[in-house]
Coordinates of C-alpha atoms in Angstrom, one line a residue:
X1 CA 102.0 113.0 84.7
X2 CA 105.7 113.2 83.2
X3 CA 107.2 110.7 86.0
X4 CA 104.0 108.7 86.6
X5 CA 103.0 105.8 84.8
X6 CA 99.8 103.8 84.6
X7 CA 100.1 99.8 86.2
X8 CA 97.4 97.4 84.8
X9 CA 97.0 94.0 84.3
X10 CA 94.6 91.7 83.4
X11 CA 95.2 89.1 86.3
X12 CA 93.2 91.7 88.7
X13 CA 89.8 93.3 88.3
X14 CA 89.8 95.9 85.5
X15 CA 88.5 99.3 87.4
X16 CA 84.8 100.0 88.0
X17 CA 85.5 104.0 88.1
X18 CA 87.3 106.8 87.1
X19 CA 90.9 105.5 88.5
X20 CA 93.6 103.2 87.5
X21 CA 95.0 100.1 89.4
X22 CA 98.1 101.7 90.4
X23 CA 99.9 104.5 89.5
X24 CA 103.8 104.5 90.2
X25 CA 105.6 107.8 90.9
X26 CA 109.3 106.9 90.9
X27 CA 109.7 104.1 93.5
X28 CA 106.9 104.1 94.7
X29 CA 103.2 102.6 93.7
X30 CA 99.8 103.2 94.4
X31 CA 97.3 100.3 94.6
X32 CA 93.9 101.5 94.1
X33 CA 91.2 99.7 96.6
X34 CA 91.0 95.8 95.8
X35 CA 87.5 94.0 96.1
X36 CA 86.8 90.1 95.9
X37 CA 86.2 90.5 92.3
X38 CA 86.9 87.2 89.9
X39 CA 89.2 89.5 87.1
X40 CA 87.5 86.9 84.5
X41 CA 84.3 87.4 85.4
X42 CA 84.0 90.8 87.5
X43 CA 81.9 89.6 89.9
X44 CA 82.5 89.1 93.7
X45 CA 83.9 85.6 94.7
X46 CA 81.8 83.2 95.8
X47 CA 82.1 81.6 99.5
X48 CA 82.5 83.5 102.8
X49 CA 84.6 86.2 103.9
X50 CA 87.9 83.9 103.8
X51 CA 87.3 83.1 100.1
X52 CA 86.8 86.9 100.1
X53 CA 89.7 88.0 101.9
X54 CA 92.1 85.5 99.7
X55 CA 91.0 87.3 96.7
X56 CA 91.6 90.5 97.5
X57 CA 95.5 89.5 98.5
X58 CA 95.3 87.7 95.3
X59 CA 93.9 90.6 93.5
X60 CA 96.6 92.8 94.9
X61 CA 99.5 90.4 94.4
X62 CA 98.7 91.0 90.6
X63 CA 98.7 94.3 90.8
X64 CA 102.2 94.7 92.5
X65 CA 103.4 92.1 90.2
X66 CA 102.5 94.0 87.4
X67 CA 104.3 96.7 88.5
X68 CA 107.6 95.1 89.2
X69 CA 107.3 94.0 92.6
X70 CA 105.5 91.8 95.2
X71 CA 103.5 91.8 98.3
X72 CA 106.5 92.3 100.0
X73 CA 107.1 95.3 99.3
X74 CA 104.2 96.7 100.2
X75 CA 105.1 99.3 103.2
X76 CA 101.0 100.6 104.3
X77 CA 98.0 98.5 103.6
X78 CA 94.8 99.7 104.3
X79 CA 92.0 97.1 105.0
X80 CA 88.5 98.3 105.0
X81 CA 85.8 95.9 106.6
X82 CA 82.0 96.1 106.9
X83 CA 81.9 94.0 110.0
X84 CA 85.3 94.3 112.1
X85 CA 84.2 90.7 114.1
X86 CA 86.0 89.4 110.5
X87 CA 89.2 91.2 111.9
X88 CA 91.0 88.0 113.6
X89 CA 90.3 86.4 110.3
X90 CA 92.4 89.0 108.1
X91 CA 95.1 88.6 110.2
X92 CA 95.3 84.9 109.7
X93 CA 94.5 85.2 105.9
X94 CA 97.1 87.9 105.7
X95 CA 100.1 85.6 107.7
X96 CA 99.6 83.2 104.9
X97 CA 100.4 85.9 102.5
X98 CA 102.8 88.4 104.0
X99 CA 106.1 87.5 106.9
X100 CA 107.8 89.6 109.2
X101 CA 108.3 92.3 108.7
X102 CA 104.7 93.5 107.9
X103 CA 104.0 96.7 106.3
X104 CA 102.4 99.5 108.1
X105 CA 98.6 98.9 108.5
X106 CA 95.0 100.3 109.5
X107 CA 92.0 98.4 109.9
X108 CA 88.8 100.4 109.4
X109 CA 85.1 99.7 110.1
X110 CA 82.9 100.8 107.1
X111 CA 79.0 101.1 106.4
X112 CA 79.4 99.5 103.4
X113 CA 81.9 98.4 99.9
X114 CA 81.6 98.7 96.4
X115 CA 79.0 96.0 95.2
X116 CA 78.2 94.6 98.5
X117 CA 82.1 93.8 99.7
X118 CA 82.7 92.5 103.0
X119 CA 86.4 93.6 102.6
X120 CA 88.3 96.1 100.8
X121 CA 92.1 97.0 100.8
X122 CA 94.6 99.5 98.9
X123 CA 98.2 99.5 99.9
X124 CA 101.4 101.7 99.1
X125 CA 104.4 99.7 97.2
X126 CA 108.1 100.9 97.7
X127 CA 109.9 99.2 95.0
X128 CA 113.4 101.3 95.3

C-alpha cells in the first residue's frame, strides 16, 4: 500500500476484525463501519437509539479528525439500521452534527449489527 496509509486513534473504538479505522488513499479516506461502542470501554453505549446514534457520529468524528479532517468533509455516509422506524431519528441526530450541504447518503435496513447494534455507519472523507 505505497500511497495508502493506516488512520487510527484512540478516541474511537479500536477494531473488532481484520480492518483498520480508515485507510486514506491520497485525498481521500475510508471510514470503516462505526458502532455505538464506548472507545474506553468497548462496549455498546448505554441508553436508546439516540444515545446510540450520537455515538456513532461521535465515533466517526474521531476518526476523520484523526485523519486530518472533520465531519464535513465527509462526501457518502452509509447508515445501516436494524429497524428503519429509527430513520426520522437519524436525520435529526445527524442535523445536529452535519449542515448544508450534506454528503451523499443511503439508509439501509439490516437483519442485524455487530454485537447487537441498532445502527451502523461508514462514510467516505474527501480531504483535498
Amino acid at each position: 500500500m505505497s500511497n495508502h496509509s493506516v488512520i487510527k486513534t484512540d478516541r474511537a473504538p479500536a477494531a473488532i476484525g481484520t480492518y483498520s479505522q480508515a485507510i486514506k488513499a491520497g485525498t481521500t479516506v475510508y471510514l470503516s463501519g462505526q458502532i455505538p461502542l464506548d472507545p474506553a470501554t468497548m462496549e455498546l453505549v448505554d441508553g436508546d437509539m439516540e444515545a446510540q446514534i450520537r455515538r456513532v457520529f461521535d465515533n466517526l468524528t474521531a476518526v476523520c479528525e484523526a485523519a486530518g479532517g472533520g465531519l464535513a468533509d465527509i462526501v457518502k455516509l452509509n447508515i445501516f439500521l436494524t429497524d428503519l422506524s429509527h430513520f426520522a431519528l437519524v436525520n435529526e441526530v445527524m442535523a445536529s452534527y452535519l449542515q448544508e450541504p450534506y454528503p451523499a447518503r443511503a439508509a439501509i435496513g439490516v437483519a442485524a449489527l455487530p454485537k447487537g447494534a441498532g445502527v451502523e455507519m461508514d462514510a467516505i472523507m474527501d480531504i483535498a
